[in-house]
CSV table of N, CA and C in Angstrom, one decimal:
chain,number,residue,atom,x,y,z
A,16,THR,N,-33.3,1.0,-19.6
A,16,THR,CA,-34.6,0.9,-20.2
A,16,THR,C,-35.6,0.3,-19.2
A,17,THR,N,-35.2,-0.6,-18.4
A,17,THR,CA,-36.0,-1.2,-17.4
A,17,THR,C,-36.5,-0.1,-16.4
A,18,SER,N,-35.6,0.7,-16.1
A,18,SER,CA,-35.9,1.8,-15.1
A,18,SER,C,-36.9,2.8,-15.8
A,19,GLU,N,-36.7,3.1,-17.0
A,19,GLU,CA,-37.7,4.0,-17.7
A,19,GLU,C,-39.0,3.3,-17.9
A,20,GLN,N,-39.1,2.0,-18.1
A,20,GLN,CA,-40.4,1.3,-18.2
A,20,GLN,C,-41.1,1.3,-16.9
A,21,GLN,N,-40.3,1.1,-15.8
A,21,GLN,CA,-40.9,1.2,-14.5
A,21,GLN,C,-41.5,2.5,-14.1
A,22,GLN,N,-40.7,3.6,-14.5
A,22,GLN,CA,-41.2,5.0,-14.3
A,22,GLN,C,-42.5,5.2,-15.1
A,23,THR,N,-42.5,4.8,-16.3
A,23,THR,CA,-43.6,5.0,-17.2
A,23,THR,C,-44.9,4.3,-16.6
A,24,THR,N,-44.6,3.0,-16.2
A,24,THR,CA,-45.7,2.3,-15.6
A,24,THR,C,-46.2,2.9,-14.3
A,25,MET,N,-45.3,3.4,-13.5
A,25,MET,CA,-45.7,4.1,-12.3
A,25,MET,C,-46.5,5.4,-12.6
A,26,LYS,N,-46.1,6.2,-13.6
A,26,LYS,CA,-46.8,7.4,-13.9
A,26,LYS,C,-48.2,7.0,-14.4
A,27,THR,N,-48.3,6.0,-15.2
A,27,THR,CA,-49.6,5.6,-15.8
A,27,THR,C,-50.5,5.1,-14.7
A,28,ALA,N,-50.0,4.4,-13.7
A,28,ALA,CA,-50.8,3.9,-12.6
A,28,ALA,C,-51.3,5.1,-11.7
A,29,THR,N,-50.4,6.1,-11.5
A,29,THR,CA,-50.7,7.2,-10.8
A,29,THR,C,-51.9,8.0,-11.4
A,30,ILE,N,-51.7,8.2,-12.7
A,30,ILE,CA,-52.8,8.9,-13.5
A,30,ILE,C,-54.1,8.2,-13.5
A,31,ALA,N,-54.0,6.9,-13.6
A,31,ALA,CA,-55.3,6.0,-13.6
A,31,ALA,C,-55.9,6.1,-12.2
A,32,THR,N,-55.1,6.1,-11.2
A,32,THR,CA,-55.7,6.2,-9.8
A,32,THR,C,-56.3,7.5,-9.6
A,33,LEU,N,-55.7,8.6,-10.1
A,33,LEU,CA,-56.3,9.9,-9.9
A,33,LEU,C,-57.6,10.1,-10.7
A,34,LEU,N,-57.6,9.5,-11.9
A,34,LEU,CA,-58.8,9.6,-12.7
A,34,LEU,C,-60.0,8.8,-12.1
A,35,LEU,N,-59.6,7.6,-11.6
A,35,LEU,CA,-60.7,6.8,-10.9
A,35,LEU,C,-61.2,7.5,-9.6
A,36,THR,N,-60.3,8.1,-8.9
A,36,THR,CA,-60.6,8.7,-7.7
A,36,THR,C,-61.5,9.9,-8.0
A,37,ALA,N,-61.2,10.7,-9.0
A,37,ALA,CA,-62.0,11.9,-9.3
A,37,ALA,C,-63.4,11.4,-9.8
A,38,SER,N,-63.4,10.4,-10.7
A,38,SER,CA,-64.7,10.0,-11.2
A,38,SER,C,-65.6,9.3,-10.1
A,39,SER,N,-65.0,8.6,-9.2
A,39,SER,CA,-65.8,8.0,-8.1
A,39,SER,C,-66.3,9.0,-7.1
A,40,ALA,N,-65.5,10.1,-6.9
A,40,ALA,CA,-65.9,11.2,-6.0
A,40,ALA,C,-67.1,11.9,-6.6
A,41,THR,N,-67.2,12.1,-7.9
A,41,THR,CA,-68.3,12.8,-8.5
A,41,THR,C,-69.5,11.8,-8.6
A,42,ALA,N,-69.3,10.5,-8.6
A,42,ALA,CA,-70.4,9.6,-8.7
A,42,ALA,C,-71.2,9.6,-7.5
A,43,PHE,N,-70.6,9.8,-6.3
A,43,PHE,CA,-71.3,9.8,-5.1
A,43,PHE,C,-71.7,11.2,-4.6
A,44,SER,N,-71.4,12.2,-5.3
A,44,SER,CA,-71.7,13.6,-4.8
A,44,SER,C,-73.0,14.0,-5.5
A,45,THR,N,-73.7,14.9,-4.9
A,45,THR,CA,-74.9,15.4,-5.5
A,45,THR,C,-74.6,16.7,-6.2
A,46,THR,N,-75.4,17.0,-7.2
A,46,THR,CA,-75.2,18.3,-8.0
A,46,THR,C,-76.3,19.2,-7.5
A,47,ARG,N,-75.9,20.5,-7.5
A,47,ARG,CA,-76.8,21.5,-7.1
A,47,ARG,C,-78.1,21.7,-7.9
A,48,SER,N,-78.0,21.4,-9.2
A,48,SER,CA,-79.2,21.6,-10.0
A,48,SER,C,-80.3,20.5,-9.7
A,49,SER,N,-79.9,19.3,-9.4
A,49,SER,CA,-80.9,18.3,-9.0
A,49,SER,C,-81.6,18.6,-7.7
A,50,GLU,N,-80.8,19.3,-6.8
A,50,GLU,CA,-81.4,19.6,-5.5
A,50,GLU,C,-82.5,20.6,-5.7
A,51,THR,N,-82.4,21.6,-6.6
A,51,THR,CA,-83.4,22.6,-6.8
A,51,THR,C,-84.6,22.0,-7.5
A,52,ILE,N,-84.4,21.0,-8.4
A,52,ILE,CA,-85.5,20.3,-9.1
A,52,ILE,C,-86.3,19.5,-8.1
A,53,SER,N,-85.6,18.7,-7.2
A,53,SER,CA,-86.3,17.8,-6.3
A,53,SER,C,-87.0,18.6,-5.2
A,54,SER,N,-86.4,19.8,-4.8
A,54,SER,CA,-87.1,20.5,-3.8
A,54,SER,C,-88.3,21.2,-4.3
A,55,ALA,N,-88.4,21.5,-5.6
A,55,ALA,CA,-89.5,22.1,-6.2
A,55,ALA,C,-90.7,21.1,-6.3
A,56,GLN,N,-90.4,19.8,-6.4
A,56,GLN,CA,-91.5,18.8,-6.6
A,56,GLN,C,-92.0,18.5,-5.2
A,57,SER,N,-93.3,18.3,-5.1
A,57,SER,CA,-93.9,17.9,-3.8
A,57,SER,C,-94.1,16.4,-3.8
A,58,SER,N,-94.1,15.8,-2.6
A,58,SER,CA,-94.2,14.4,-2.5
A,58,SER,C,-95.5,14.1,-1.7
A,59,SER,N,-96.2,13.0,-2.2
A,59,SER,CA,-97.4,12.6,-1.5
A,59,SER,C,-97.1,11.6,-0.4
A,60,THR,N,-95.8,11.2,-0.2
A,60,THR,CA,-95.5,10.2,0.8
A,60,THR,C,-95.1,11.0,2.1
A,61,SER,N,-95.6,10.6,3.2
A,61,SER,CA,-95.2,11.2,4.4
A,61,SER,C,-95.0,10.2,5.5
A,62,LEU,N,-94.2,10.5,6.4
A,62,LEU,CA,-93.8,9.6,7.5
A,62,LEU,C,-94.7,9.9,8.7
A,63,ASN,N,-95.4,9.0,9.2
A,63,ASN,CA,-96.3,9.2,10.4
A,63,ASN,C,-95.6,8.7,11.6
A,64,LEU,N,-96.0,9.4,12.7
A,64,LEU,CA,-95.3,9.2,14.0
A,64,LEU,C,-95.4,7.7,14.5
A,65,PHE,N,-96.6,7.1,14.3
A,65,PHE,CA,-96.8,5.7,14.8
A,65,PHE,C,-96.6,4.6,13.8
A,66,GLY,N,-96.0,4.9,12.6
A,66,GLY,CA,-95.6,3.9,11.7
A,66,GLY,C,-96.7,3.5,10.8
A,67,SER,N,-97.9,4.1,10.8
A,67,SER,CA,-98.9,3.7,9.9
A,67,SER,C,-99.3,4.8,9.0
A,68,LYS,N,-99.9,4.5,7.9
A,68,LYS,CA,-100.4,5.5,6.9
A,68,LYS,C,-101.8,5.9,7.4
A,69,PRO,N,-102.2,7.1,7.1
A,69,PRO,CA,-103.5,7.5,7.5
A,69,PRO,C,-104.5,6.7,6.8
A,70,LYS,N,-105.6,6.5,7.4
A,70,LYS,CA,-106.7,5.7,6.8
A,70,LYS,C,-107.2,6.4,5.6
A,71,ASP,N,-107.5,5.6,4.5
A,71,ASP,CA,-108.0,6.1,3.3
A,71,ASP,C,-109.4,6.5,3.5
A,72,PRO,N,-109.7,7.8,3.2
A,72,PRO,CA,-111.1,8.3,3.5
A,72,PRO,C,-112.1,7.6,2.6
A,73,ASN,N,-111.7,7.0,1.5
A,73,ASN,CA,-112.7,6.3,0.6
A,73,ASN,C,-112.9,4.9,1.0
A,74,ALA,N,-112.1,4.4,2.0
A,74,ALA,CA,-112.2,3.0,2.4
A,74,ALA,C,-113.5,2.8,3.1
A,75,PRO,N,-114.1,1.6,3.0
A,75,PRO,CA,-115.4,1.3,3.7
A,75,PRO,C,-115.1,1.2,5.2
A,76,GLU,N,-116.1,1.5,6.0
A,76,GLU,CA,-116.0,1.5,7.5
A,76,GLU,C,-115.6,0.1,7.9
A,77,GLY,N,-114.6,0.0,8.8
A,77,GLY,CA,-114.1,-1.2,9.4
A,77,GLY,C,-113.1,-1.9,8.6
A,78,ALA,N,-112.6,-1.4,7.5
A,78,ALA,CA,-111.6,-2.0,6.6
A,78,ALA,C,-110.3,-2.0,7.4
A,79,PRO,N,-109.5,-3.1,7.2
A,79,PRO,CA,-108.2,-3.1,7.9
A,79,PRO,C,-107.3,-2.1,7.4
A,80,GLY,N,-106.5,-1.4,8.3
A,80,GLY,CA,-105.6,-0.4,7.9
A,80,GLY,C,-104.2,-0.9,7.9
A,81,GLN,N,-103.2,0.0,7.7
A,81,GLN,CA,-101.8,-0.4,7.7
A,81,GLN,C,-101.4,-0.7,9.2
A,82,PRO,N,-100.4,-1.6,9.4
A,82,PRO,CA,-100.0,-1.9,10.8
A,82,PRO,C,-99.5,-0.6,11.4
A,83,GLY,N,-99.9,-0.4,12.7
A,83,GLY,CA,-99.5,0.7,13.4
A,83,GLY,C,-98.6,0.4,14.5
A,84,MET,N,-98.4,1.3,15.4
A,84,MET,CA,-97.4,1.2,16.5
A,84,MET,C,-97.7,-0.1,17.4
A,85,MET,N,-99.0,-0.3,17.6
A,85,MET,CA,-99.4,-1.4,18.5
A,85,MET,C,-99.0,-2.7,17.9
A,86,ASP,N,-99.2,-2.9,16.6
A,86,ASP,CA,-98.7,-4.1,15.9
A,86,ASP,C,-97.2,-4.3,16.0
A,87,GLN,N,-96.5,-3.2,15.8
A,87,GLN,CA,-95.1,-3.2,15.9
A,87,GLN,C,-94.6,-3.6,17.3
A,88,LEU,N,-95.3,-3.1,18.3
A,88,LEU,CA,-95.0,-3.4,19.7
A,88,LEU,C,-95.2,-4.9,20.0
A,89,ALA,N,-96.3,-5.4,19.4
A,89,ALA,CA,-96.6,-6.8,19.6
A,89,ALA,C,-95.6,-7.7,18.9
A,90,MET,N,-95.1,-7.3,17.7
A,90,MET,CA,-94.0,-8.0,17.0
A,90,MET,C,-92.7,-8.0,17.8
A,91,PHE,N,-92.4,-6.8,18.4
A,91,PHE,CA,-91.2,-6.7,19.2
A,91,PHE,C,-91.3,-7.6,20.5
A,92,LYS,N,-92.5,-7.6,21.1
A,92,LYS,CA,-92.7,-8.5,22.3
A,92,LYS,C,-92.5,-9.9,21.9
A,93,LYS,N,-93.0,-10.3,20.7
A,93,LYS,CA,-92.9,-11.7,20.3
A,93,LYS,C,-91.4,-12.0,20.0
A,94,ALA,N,-90.7,-11.1,19.4
A,94,ALA,CA,-89.3,-11.3,19.2
A,94,ALA,C,-88.5,-11.5,20.5
A,95,GLN,N,-88.9,-10.7,21.5
A,95,GLN,CA,-88.3,-10.9,22.8
A,95,GLN,C,-88.6,-12.3,23.4
A,96,GLU,N,-89.8,-12.7,23.2
A,96,GLU,CA,-90.2,-14.1,23.7
A,96,GLU,C,-89.3,-15.1,23.0
A,97,ILE,N,-89.2,-15.0,21.7
A,97,ILE,CA,-88.4,-16.0,20.9
A,97,ILE,C,-86.9,-16.0,21.4
A,98,ALA,N,-86.4,-14.8,21.7
A,98,ALA,CA,-85.0,-14.7,22.1
A,98,ALA,C,-84.8,-15.3,23.5
A,99,SER,N,-85.8,-15.2,24.4
A,99,SER,CA,-85.7,-15.8,25.7
A,99,SER,C,-85.8,-17.3,25.6
A,100,LYS,N,-86.7,-17.7,24.7
A,100,LYS,CA,-86.9,-19.2,24.5
A,100,LYS,C,-85.6,-19.8,23.9
A,101,LYS,N,-85.0,-19.1,22.9
A,101,LYS,CA,-83.7,-19.5,22.4
A,101,LYS,C,-82.6,-19.7,23.5
A,102,LYS,N,-82.6,-18.7,24.3
A,102,LYS,CA,-81.6,-18.8,25.4
A,102,LYS,C,-81.9,-20.0,26.3
A,103,ARG,N,-83.1,-20.2,26.6
A,103,ARG,CA,-83.5,-21.4,27.5
A,103,ARG,C,-83.1,-22.7,26.8
A,104,LEU,N,-83.4,-22.8,25.4
A,104,LEU,CA,-83.0,-24.0,24.7
A,104,LEU,C,-81.4,-24.1,24.7
A,105,ASP,N,-80.7,-23.0,24.5
A,105,ASP,CA,-79.2,-23.1,24.5
A,105,ASP,C,-78.7,-23.6,25.9
A,106,ASP,N,-79.4,-23.1,26.9
A,106,ASP,CA,-78.9,-23.5,28.3
A,106,ASP,C,-79.2,-25.0,28.5
A,107,GLU,N,-80.4,-25.5,28.0
A,107,GLU,CA,-80.7,-26.9,28.1
A,107,GLU,C,-79.7,-27.7,27.3
A,108,LEU,N,-79.4,-27.3,26.1
A,108,LEU,CA,-78.4,-28.0,25.3
A,108,LEU,C,-77.0,-28.0,25.9
A,109,ALA,N,-76.6,-26.9,26.5
A,109,ALA,CA,-75.3,-26.9,27.1
A,109,ALA,C,-75.2,-27.9,28.3
A,110,ASN,N,-76.3,-28.2,28.9
A,110,ASN,CA,-76.3,-29.1,30.1
A,110,ASN,C,-76.5,-30.6,29.7
A,111,GLU,N,-76.8,-30.8,28.4
A,111,GLU,CA,-77.0,-32.2,27.9
A,111,GLU,C,-75.6,-32.9,27.7
A,112,THR,N,-75.6,-34.2,27.9
A,112,THR,CA,-74.4,-35.0,27.6
A,112,THR,C,-74.7,-35.7,26.3
A,113,ILE,N,-73.8,-35.5,25.3
A,113,ILE,CA,-73.9,-36.1,24.0
A,113,ILE,C,-72.7,-36.9,23.8
A,114,THR,N,-72.8,-38.2,23.5
A,114,THR,CA,-71.7,-39.1,23.3
A,114,THR,C,-71.5,-39.5,21.9
A,115,GLY,N,-70.3,-39.4,21.4
A,115,GLY,CA,-69.9,-40.0,20.1
A,115,GLY,C,-69.0,-41.2,20.4
A,116,SER,N,-69.1,-42.2,19.5
A,116,SER,CA,-68.2,-43.4,19.7
A,116,SER,C,-67.6,-43.9,18.4
A,117,ALA,N,-66.6,-44.7,18.6
A,117,ALA,CA,-65.9,-45.3,17.4
A,117,ALA,C,-65.3,-46.6,17.9
A,118,ALA,N,-64.7,-47.3,16.9
A,118,ALA,CA,-64.0,-48.6,17.2
A,118,ALA,C,-64.9,-49.5,18.0
A,119,ASP,N,-66.1,-49.7,17.4
A,119,ASP,CA,-67.1,-50.6,18.0
A,119,ASP,C,-67.4,-50.3,19.5
A,120,GLY,N,-67.4,-49.0,19.8
A,120,GLY,CA,-67.8,-48.6,21.2
A,120,GLY,C,-66.6,-48.6,22.1
A,121,ASN,N,-65.4,-48.9,21.6
A,121,ASN,CA,-64.2,-48.9,22.5
A,121,ASN,C,-63.7,-47.5,22.8
A,122,ILE,N,-64.1,-46.5,22.0
A,122,ILE,CA,-63.7,-45.1,22.3
A,122,ILE,C,-65.0,-44.3,22.4
A,123,GLU,N,-65.2,-43.6,23.5
A,123,GLU,CA,-66.4,-42.7,23.6
A,123,GLU,C,-65.9,-41.3,23.9
A,124,ILE,N,-66.5,-40.4,23.3
A,124,ILE,CA,-66.1,-38.9,23.5
A,124,ILE,C,-67.4,-38.2,23.9
A,125,THR,N,-67.4,-37.5,25.0
A,125,THR,CA,-68.5,-36.7,25.5
A,125,THR,C,-68.3,-35.3,24.9
A,126,VAL,N,-69.3,-34.9,24.1
A,126,VAL,CA,-69.3,-33.6,23.5
A,126,VAL,C,-70.3,-32.6,24.2
A,127,LYS,N,-69.8,-31.4,24.4
A,127,LYS,CA,-70.6,-30.4,25.1
A,127,LYS,C,-70.9,-29.3,24.0
A,128,TYR,N,-72.2,-28.9,24.0
A,128,TYR,CA,-72.6,-27.8,23.2
A,128,TYR,C,-72.2,-26.5,23.8
A,129,ILE,N,-71.7,-25.6,23.0
A,129,ILE,CA,-71.3,-24.3,23.5
A,129,ILE,C,-72.2,-23.3,22.8
A,130,PRO,N,-73.1,-22.6,23.5
A,130,PRO,CA,-74.0,-21.7,22.8
A,130,PRO,C,-73.2,-20.5,22.2
A,131,PRO,N,-73.8,-19.8,21.3
A,131,PRO,CA,-73.2,-18.7,20.7
A,131,PRO,C,-73.0,-17.5,21.7
A,132,GLN,N,-71.9,-16.9,21.6
A,132,GLN,CA,-71.6,-15.7,22.5
A,132,GLN,C,-71.7,-14.5,21.7
A,133,LEU,N,-73.0,-13.9,21.6
A,133,LEU,CA,-73.2,-12.8,20.8
A,133,LEU,C,-72.6,-11.5,21.4
A,134,PRO,N,-72.1,-10.6,20.7
A,134,PRO,CA,-71.9,-10.5,19.3
A,134,PRO,C,-70.5,-11.0,18.9
A,135,THR,N,-69.7,-11.4,19.9
A,135,THR,CA,-68.3,-11.7,19.5
A,135,THR,C,-68.1,-13.0,18.8
A,136,ASN,N,-69.0,-14.0,19.2
A,136,ASN,CA,-68.9,-15.3,18.5
A,136,ASN,C,-70.3,-15.8,18.2
A,137,PRO,N,-70.9,-15.4,17.1
A,137,PRO,CA,-72.3,-15.7,16.8
A,137,PRO,C,-72.6,-17.2,16.5
A,138,THR,N,-71.5,-18.0,16.3
A,138,THR,CA,-71.7,-19.3,15.9
A,138,THR,C,-71.6,-20.3,17.1
A,139,PRO,N,-72.5,-21.2,17.2
A,139,PRO,CA,-72.4,-22.2,18.3
A,139,PRO,C,-71.3,-23.1,18.0
A,140,GLY,N,-70.8,-23.8,19.1
A,140,GLY,CA,-69.7,-24.7,18.9
A,140,GLY,C,-69.8,-25.9,19.7
A,141,TYR,N,-68.9,-26.8,19.6
A,141,TYR,CA,-68.9,-28.1,20.4
A,141,TYR,C,-67.5,-28.3,20.9
A,142,GLU,N,-67.4,-28.9,22.1
A,142,GLU,CA,-66.2,-29.1,22.7
A,142,GLU,C,-66.1,-30.6,23.3
A,143,ALA,N,-65.0,-31.2,23.0
A,143,ALA,CA,-64.8,-32.6,23.5
A,143,ALA,C,-64.5,-32.5,25.0
A,144,ALA,N,-65.4,-32.9,25.8
A,144,ALA,CA,-65.3,-32.7,27.3
A,144,ALA,C,-64.7,-33.9,28.0
A,145,GLU,N,-64.8,-35.1,27.4
A,145,GLU,CA,-64.3,-36.3,28.1
A,145,GLU,C,-64.0,-37.3,27.1
A,146,VAL,N,-63.0,-38.1,27.3
A,146,VAL,CA,-62.6,-39.2,26.4
A,146,VAL,C,-62.5,-40.5,27.3
A,147,ASN,N,-63.2,-41.5,26.8
A,147,ASN,CA,-63.1,-42.8,27.5
A,147,ASN,C,-62.6,-43.9,26.5
A,148,ILE,N,-61.5,-44.5,26.8
A,148,ILE,CA,-61.0,-45.5,25.9
A,148,ILE,C,-60.9,-46.9,26.7
A,149,ASN,N,-61.4,-47.9,26.1
A,149,ASN,CA,-61.3,-49.2,26.7
A,149,ASN,C,-59.9,-49.6,26.8
A,150,GLU,N,-59.4,-50.0,28.0
A,150,GLU,CA,-58.0,-50.4,28.3
A,150,GLU,C,-57.5,-51.5,27.4
A,151,GLU,N,-58.4,-52.6,27.2
A,151,GLU,CA,-58.0,-53.7,26.4
A,151,GLU,C,-57.8,-53.3,25.0
A,152,TYR,N,-58.6,-52.4,24.5
A,152,TYR,CA,-58.5,-51.9,23.1
A,152,TYR,C,-57.2,-51.1,23.0
A,153,LEU,N,-57.0,-50.3,24.0
A,153,LEU,CA,-55.8,-49.4,24.0
A,153,LEU,C,-54.5,-50.2,23.9
A,154,GLU,N,-54.4,-51.3,24.6
A,154,GLU,CA,-53.2,-52.1,24.6
A,154,GLU,C,-52.9,-52.7,23.3
A,155,GLY,N,-53.9,-53.1,22.5
A,155,GLY,CA,-53.7,-53.8,21.3
A,155,GLY,C,-53.8,-52.9,20.0
A,156,VAL,N,-54.0,-51.6,20.1
A,156,VAL,CA,-54.2,-50.8,18.9
A,156,VAL,C,-53.0,-50.0,18.6
A,157,SER,N,-52.8,-49.8,17.3
A,157,SER,CA,-51.6,-49.0,16.9
A,157,SER,C,-52.0,-47.5,17.0
A,158,SER,N,-50.9,-46.7,17.1
A,158,SER,CA,-51.2,-45.3,17.3
A,158,SER,C,-51.9,-44.7,16.1
A,159,GLU,N,-51.7,-45.2,14.9
A,159,GLU,CA,-52.4,-44.6,13.7
A,159,GLU,C,-53.9,-45.0,13.8
A,160,ASP,N,-54.2,-46.3,14.2
A,160,ASP,CA,-55.6,-46.7,14.3
A,160,ASP,C,-56.3,-45.9,15.4
A,161,LEU,N,-55.6,-45.7,16.5
A,161,LEU,CA,-56.1,-44.9,17.6
A,161,LEU,C,-56.5,-43.5,17.2
A,162,SER,N,-55.6,-42.9,16.5
A,162,SER,CA,-55.8,-41.5,16.0
A,162,SER,C,-57.0,-41.5,15.1
A,163,VAL,N,-57.1,-42.4,14.2
A,163,VAL,CA,-58.3,-42.4,13.3
A,163,VAL,C,-59.6,-42.6,14.1
A,164,ALA,N,-59.5,-43.5,15.0
A,164,ALA,CA,-60.7,-43.8,15.8
A,164,ALA,C,-61.1,-42.6,16.7
A,165,LEU,N,-60.2,-41.9,17.2
A,165,LEU,CA,-60.5,-40.7,18.0
A,165,LEU,C,-61.2,-39.6,17.1
A,166,VAL,N,-60.6,-39.4,16.0
A,166,VAL,CA,-61.2,-38.5,15.0
A,166,VAL,C,-62.7,-38.9,14.7
A,167,GLU,N,-62.9,-40.2,14.4
A,167,GLU,CA,-64.2,-40.7,14.1
A,167,GLU,C,-65.2,-40.5,15.3
A,168,ALA,N,-64.7,-40.7,16.5
A,168,ALA,CA,-65.5,-40.5,17.7
A,168,ALA,C,-65.9,-39.1,17.9
A,169,ILE,N,-65.0,-38.2,17.6
A,169,ILE,CA,-65.2,-36.7,17.8
A,169,ILE,C,-66.3,-36.3,16.7
A,170,ARG,N,-66.1,-36.8,15.5
A,170,ARG,CA,-67.0,-36.4,14.4
A,170,ARG,C,-68.4,-37.0,14.7
A,171,ASP,N,-68.5,-38.2,15.2
A,171,ASP,CA,-69.7,-38.8,15.5
A,171,ASP,C,-70.4,-38.0,16.6
A,172,GLY,N,-69.7,-37.6,17.6
A,172,GLY,CA,-70.2,-36.8,18.7
A,172,GLY,C,-70.7,-35.4,18.2
A,173,GLU,N,-70.0,-34.8,17.3
A,173,GLU,CA,-70.4,-33.5,16.8
A,173,GLU,C,-71.6,-33.7,15.9
A,174,ALA,N,-71.7,-34.8,15.1
A,174,ALA,CA,-72.9,-35.0,14.3
A,174,ALA,C,-74.1,-35.2,15.1
A,175,LYS,N,-74.0,-36.0,16.2
A,175,LYS,CA,-75.1,-36.2,17.1
A,175,LYS,C,-75.5,-34.9,17.8
A,176,ALA,N,-74.5,-34.1,18.2
A,176,ALA,CA,-74.8,-32.8,18.8
A,176,ALA,C,-75.5,-31.9,17.8
A,177,THR,N,-75.1,-31.9,16.6
A,177,THR,CA,-75.7,-31.0,15.6
A,177,THR,C,-77.2,-31.5,15.3
A,178,ALA,N,-77.4,-32.8,15.3
A,178,ALA,CA,-78.7,-33.3,15.1
A,178,ALA,C,-79.6,-32.9,16.3
A,179,ARG,N,-79.1,-33.0,17.5
A,179,ARG,CA,-79.8,-32.6,18.7
A,179,ARG,C,-80.2,-31.1,18.7
A,180,VAL,N,-79.2,-30.3,18.3
A,180,VAL,CA,-79.5,-28.9,18.3
A,180,VAL,C,-80.6,-28.6,17.2
A,181,GLY,N,-80.5,-29.3,16.1
A,181,GLY,CA,-81.6,-29.1,15.1
A,181,GLY,C,-83.0,-29.5,15.6
A,182,GLU,N,-83.0,-30.6,16.4
A,182,GLU,CA,-84.3,-31.0,17.0
A,182,GLU,C,-84.9,-29.9,17.9
A,183,LYS,N,-84.0,-29.4,18.8
A,183,LYS,CA,-84.4,-28.4,19.7
A,183,LYS,C,-84.9,-27.1,19.0
A,184,TYR,N,-84.1,-26.7,18.0
A,184,TYR,CA,-84.4,-25.5,17.3
A,184,TYR,C,-85.7,-25.6,16.5
A,185,LYS,N,-86.2,-26.8,16.2
A,185,LYS,CA,-87.5,-26.9,15.5
A,185,LYS,C,-88.6,-26.2,16.3
A,186,GLU,N,-88.4,-26.2,17.6
A,186,GLU,CA,-89.4,-25.5,18.5
A,186,GLU,C,-89.5,-24.0,18.1
A,187,LEU,N,-88.3,-23.5,17.8
A,187,LEU,CA,-88.3,-22.0,17.5
A,187,LEU,C,-88.8,-21.7,16.0
A,188,GLU,N,-88.7,-22.7,15.2
A,188,GLU,CA,-89.1,-22.5,13.8
A,188,GLU,C,-90.5,-22.1,13.6
A,189,GLU,N,-91.5,-22.7,14.3
A,189,GLU,CA,-92.9,-22.3,14.2
A,189,GLU,C,-93.1,-20.9,14.7
A,190,ASP,N,-92.4,-20.5,15.8
A,190,ASP,CA,-92.5,-19.2,16.4
A,190,ASP,C,-92.0,-18.1,15.4
A,191,MET,N,-90.9,-18.5,14.7
A,191,MET,CA,-90.3,-17.6,13.7
A,191,MET,C,-91.2,-17.4,12.5
A,192,LYS,N,-91.9,-18.5,12.1
A,192,LYS,CA,-92.8,-18.4,11.0
A,192,LYS,C,-94.0,-17.5,11.4
A,193,GLY,N,-94.4,-17.5,12.7
A,193,GLY,CA,-95.5,-16.7,13.1
A,193,GLY,C,-95.1,-15.2,13.1
A,194,ILE,N,-93.9,-14.9,13.5
A,194,ILE,CA,-93.5,-13.5,13.6
A,194,ILE,C,-93.2,-12.9,12.2
A,195,MET,N,-92.7,-13.8,11.3
A,195,MET,CA,-92.3,-13.4,10.0
A,195,MET,C,-93.5,-13.5,9.0
A,196,GLY,N,-94.6,-13.9,9.4
A,196,GLY,CA,-95.8,-14.0,8.6
A,196,GLY,C,-95.7,-15.2,7.6
A,197,GLY,N,-95.0,-16.3,8.1
A,197,GLY,CA,-94.9,-17.5,7.3
A,197,GLY,C,-93.8,-17.5,6.3
A,198,LEU,N,-93.0,-16.5,6.3
A,198,LEU,CA,-91.8,-16.4,5.3
A,198,LEU,C,-90.6,-17.1,5.8
A,199,ALA,N,-90.5,-17.4,7.1
A,199,ALA,CA,-89.3,-18.0,7.6
A,199,ALA,C,-89.1,-19.4,7.2
């Protein structure tokens, strides 16, 4: 009976899959009757070569029109400027030395900023580049306390690095607001 139940379940699953496949295939396909209806209707919307709509003949002389190709080129140029400024900021941050500490300064960790490597790794990162531990502290500390202090120093360094990156990127924020029309 278990075998029969499994076969019945398998058949039901197969039928359900076929029905879902058939219904989803028709959901994304177009029907011929709608094509003839839509082709019979005319549209007042047209695509213009330079990205702007033709000027309204009823508009008063000197009225601002839709953004054209020149506006789009200016926005593109501004985006390129922002990208180069971001790269410059990333390079500056990568060359900065940011230090995190713990255990009353007895442990210091130097953290390096790693800029995003687009498109493979779009998220910036941090790397512990150097560890300095006071020798007197090291002689008297337990391994558990040392481990906790190292983690605290790394987290402190990453927090300081994140704050520094935020400060630097504030410079880009105004530029982004300008290109996005204040929406950024």
